[in-house]
Amino acid sequence: MSEIAIFVSHRIDLPCETPDNPFYHPMRCGAVYDTSISDIPGDNTGDNISNRRNSFCELTVQYWAWKNYEADYYGLCHYRRYLSFADVMFPHNDYDLATERFLTPESIQKYCITDPQKMENIILDNDVIVGKSFDTRKITRISPKETVLDLWLASKNLIE
């Protein structure tokens, strides 16, 4: 079996489920700010940018994995956003996302995120796996934007 490491970026202020799967490596995002005791490792060891969580969000975990972990294949997901490895497309919302209110044993099964053999077959057959493309002009909380960069810049300006 190839070394596949999918890092799951966890918030430090919310409890959340982590599927039982040897490919998933839960990691606290921005752990440098975490004062609680946790069994989940943090992104604040080794070469890290944990203190830049407010600017880079879960990418602090991706940076940590790049600099501190050896694997053949790397992945990153958010504590509540996983890629589906199911053979079917599920109904989706206006943002082209299949959503569940919570990660439950049923949704974990539905999206095949605890089937390492199936996941490995898909991962090894592809160079890159990403979510479905999305038309950024559908996001209505700000005026429509043509590109992801324009959307990001507009969103950044809203919080500054």
CSV table of C-alpha atoms in Angstrom, one decimal:
chain,number,residue,atom,x,y,z
A,1,MET,CA,0.0,0.0,0.0
A,2,SER,CA,1.3,3.5,-0.9
A,3,GLU,CA,1.7,6.1,1.9
A,4,ILE,CA,-1.3,8.3,1.6
A,5,ALA,CA,-1.7,11.0,4.1
A,6,ILE,CA,-4.9,13.2,4.1
A,7,PHE,CA,-4.6,15.9,6.7
A,8,VAL,CA,-7.8,16.9,8.4
A,9,SER,CA,-7.7,20.5,9.5
A,10,HIS,CA,-9.5,20.8,12.8
A,11,ARG,CA,-10.6,24.0,14.5
A,12,ILE,CA,-9.2,24.5,18.0
A,13,ASP,CA,-12.5,25.8,19.4
A,14,LEU,CA,-15.0,23.2,18.2
A,15,PRO,CA,-15.2,19.4,18.8
A,16,CYS,CA,-15.6,17.4,15.6
A,17,GLU,CA,-15.7,13.9,14.3
A,18,THR,CA,-12.8,12.3,12.5
A,19,PRO,CA,-13.6,9.3,10.4
A,20,ASP,CA,-11.8,6.1,11.4
A,21,ASN,CA,-9.5,5.7,8.4
A,22,PRO,CA,-5.7,5.2,8.4
A,23,PHE,CA,-5.3,7.8,5.6
A,24,TYR,CA,-6.8,10.6,7.7
A,25,HIS,CA,-4.4,12.5,10.0
A,26,PRO,CA,-6.3,15.0,12.2
A,27,MET,CA,-4.4,18.2,13.0
A,28,ARG,CA,-5.3,21.2,15.0
A,29,CYS,CA,-5.2,24.4,12.8
A,30,GLY,CA,-3.6,27.3,14.6
A,31,ALA,CA,-2.6,25.2,17.5
A,32,VAL,CA,-0.1,27.9,18.7
A,33,TYR,CA,-3.2,29.7,20.0
A,34,ASP,CA,-4.7,26.6,21.6
A,35,THR,CA,-4.5,26.5,25.4
A,36,SER,CA,-6.5,23.3,25.9
A,37,ILE,CA,-5.2,19.7,26.2
A,38,SER,CA,-5.9,17.6,23.1
A,39,ASP,CA,-5.0,14.2,21.7
A,40,ILE,CA,-5.0,15.7,18.2
A,41,PRO,CA,-1.6,16.9,17.2
A,42,GLY,CA,-1.1,20.6,16.3
A,43,ASP,CA,0.4,22.4,13.4
A,44,ASN,CA,2.7,24.3,15.8
A,45,THR,CA,5.7,21.9,15.8
A,46,GLY,CA,8.6,21.6,13.4
A,47,ASP,CA,8.7,24.0,10.5
A,48,ASN,CA,5.3,25.7,10.8
A,49,ILE,CA,3.2,28.8,10.2
A,50,SER,CA,0.7,28.1,12.9
A,51,ASN,CA,0.7,31.7,14.1
A,52,ARG,CA,-0.6,32.8,10.6
A,53,ARG,CA,-3.8,30.8,10.9
A,54,ASN,CA,-5.9,34.1,10.8
A,55,SER,CA,-4.5,34.8,7.3
A,56,PHE,CA,-4.1,31.2,5.9
A,57,CYS,CA,-6.8,29.1,7.7
A,58,GLU,CA,-6.3,25.4,7.0
A,59,LEU,CA,-3.4,26.0,4.8
A,60,THR,CA,-1.2,26.2,7.9
A,61,VAL,CA,-1.9,22.5,8.2
A,62,GLN,CA,-1.0,22.0,4.5
A,63,TYR,CA,2.2,23.9,5.1
A,64,TRP,CA,3.0,21.7,8.1
A,65,ALA,CA,2.5,18.5,6.1
A,66,TRP,CA,4.7,19.8,3.3
A,67,LYS,CA,7.5,20.6,5.6
A,68,ASN,CA,7.3,17.9,8.2
A,69,TYR,CA,5.7,14.7,6.9
A,70,GLU,CA,6.8,12.2,4.2
A,71,ALA,CA,4.2,10.5,2.1
A,72,ASP,CA,3.7,9.4,-1.5
A,73,TYR,CA,0.4,11.2,-1.8
A,74,TYR,CA,-0.9,14.2,0.2
A,75,GLY,CA,-4.4,15.4,0.8
A,76,LEU,CA,-6.1,18.1,2.8
A,77,CYS,CA,-9.6,18.4,4.0
A,78,HIS,CA,-11.5,20.6,6.4
A,79,TYR,CA,-13.0,19.2,9.6
A,80,ARG,CA,-16.4,19.4,8.0
A,81,ARG,CA,-15.6,19.2,4.3
A,82,TYR,CA,-14.5,15.9,2.9
A,83,LEU,CA,-14.3,14.7,-0.7
A,84,SER,CA,-16.8,11.9,-1.5
A,85,PHE,CA,-15.3,8.7,-2.8
A,86,ALA,CA,-18.8,7.3,-3.6
A,87,ASP,CA,-19.6,6.0,-7.1
A,88,VAL,CA,-22.7,8.3,-7.4
A,89,MET,CA,-23.3,12.0,-7.5
A,90,PHE,CA,-25.6,13.2,-4.8
A,91,PRO,CA,-28.1,16.0,-4.9
A,92,HIS,CA,-26.4,19.4,-4.4
A,93,ASN,CA,-27.2,22.9,-3.3
A,94,ASP,CA,-26.9,26.2,-5.2
A,95,TYR,CA,-23.1,26.1,-4.7
A,96,ASP,CA,-22.9,22.6,-6.4
A,97,LEU,CA,-22.0,21.0,-3.0
A,98,ALA,CA,-23.6,17.9,-1.5
A,99,THR,CA,-24.1,18.8,2.1
A,100,GLU,CA,-25.0,17.1,5.4
A,101,ARG,CA,-25.8,18.9,8.6
A,102,PHE,CA,-23.3,16.9,10.6
A,103,LEU,CA,-20.7,14.2,9.9
A,104,THR,CA,-22.5,11.0,11.1
A,105,PRO,CA,-21.9,7.3,10.8
A,106,GLU,CA,-24.5,7.3,8.0
A,107,SER,CA,-22.9,10.1,6.0
A,108,ILE,CA,-19.5,8.7,6.5
A,109,GLN,CA,-20.7,5.4,5.0
A,110,LYS,CA,-22.7,7.2,2.2
A,111,TYR,CA,-19.7,9.1,0.9
A,112,CYS,CA,-17.3,6.2,1.3
A,113,ILE,CA,-14.8,8.1,3.3
A,114,THR,CA,-13.8,5.2,5.5
A,115,ASP,CA,-13.0,2.7,2.7
A,116,PRO,CA,-9.2,2.9,2.4
A,117,GLN,CA,-9.0,0.3,-0.5
A,118,LYS,CA,-11.6,2.2,-2.6
A,119,MET,CA,-9.9,5.5,-1.8
A,120,GLU,CA,-6.5,4.2,-2.7
A,121,ASN,CA,-7.7,2.9,-6.0
A,122,ILE,CA,-9.1,6.3,-6.9
A,123,ILE,CA,-6.1,8.2,-5.6
A,124,LEU,CA,-3.6,6.1,-7.5
A,125,ASP,CA,-5.6,6.5,-10.7
A,126,ASN,CA,-5.5,10.3,-10.6
A,127,ASP,CA,-2.8,13.0,-10.6
A,128,VAL,CA,-5.0,15.4,-8.7
A,129,ILE,CA,-8.3,15.1,-6.9
A,130,VAL,CA,-10.3,18.3,-6.2
A,131,GLY,CA,-13.9,19.2,-5.7
A,132,LYS,CA,-16.3,19.9,-8.6
A,133,SER,CA,-15.6,23.2,-10.4
A,134,PHE,CA,-18.0,26.0,-9.4
A,135,ASP,CA,-19.2,29.2,-11.0
A,136,THR,CA,-18.0,31.9,-8.6
A,137,ARG,CA,-20.7,34.2,-10.1
A,138,LYS,CA,-23.3,32.2,-8.1
A,139,ILE,CA,-22.0,33.5,-4.8
A,140,THR,CA,-24.5,36.2,-3.8
A,141,ARG,CA,-23.2,37.6,-0.5
A,142,ILE,CA,-20.9,39.9,-2.6
A,143,SER,CA,-21.3,41.1,-6.1
A,144,PRO,CA,-20.6,38.4,-8.7
A,145,LYS,CA,-16.9,37.8,-9.5
A,146,GLU,CA,-15.5,36.2,-12.6
A,147,THR,CA,-12.5,34.5,-11.0
A,148,VAL,CA,-11.6,32.8,-7.7
A,149,LEU,CA,-8.9,35.5,-7.2
A,150,ASP,CA,-11.4,38.3,-7.6
A,151,LEU,CA,-13.8,36.5,-5.2
A,152,TRP,CA,-11.0,36.0,-2.6
A,153,LEU,CA,-10.0,39.6,-2.8
A,154,ALA,CA,-13.6,40.8,-2.4
A,155,SER,CA,-14.1,38.5,0.5
A,156,LYS,CA,-10.9,39.6,2.1
A,157,ASN,CA,-12.0,43.2,1.9
A,158,LEU,CA,-15.2,42.4,3.7
A,159,ILE,CA,-13.4,41.2,6.8
A,160,GLU,CA,-10.7,43.9,7.0
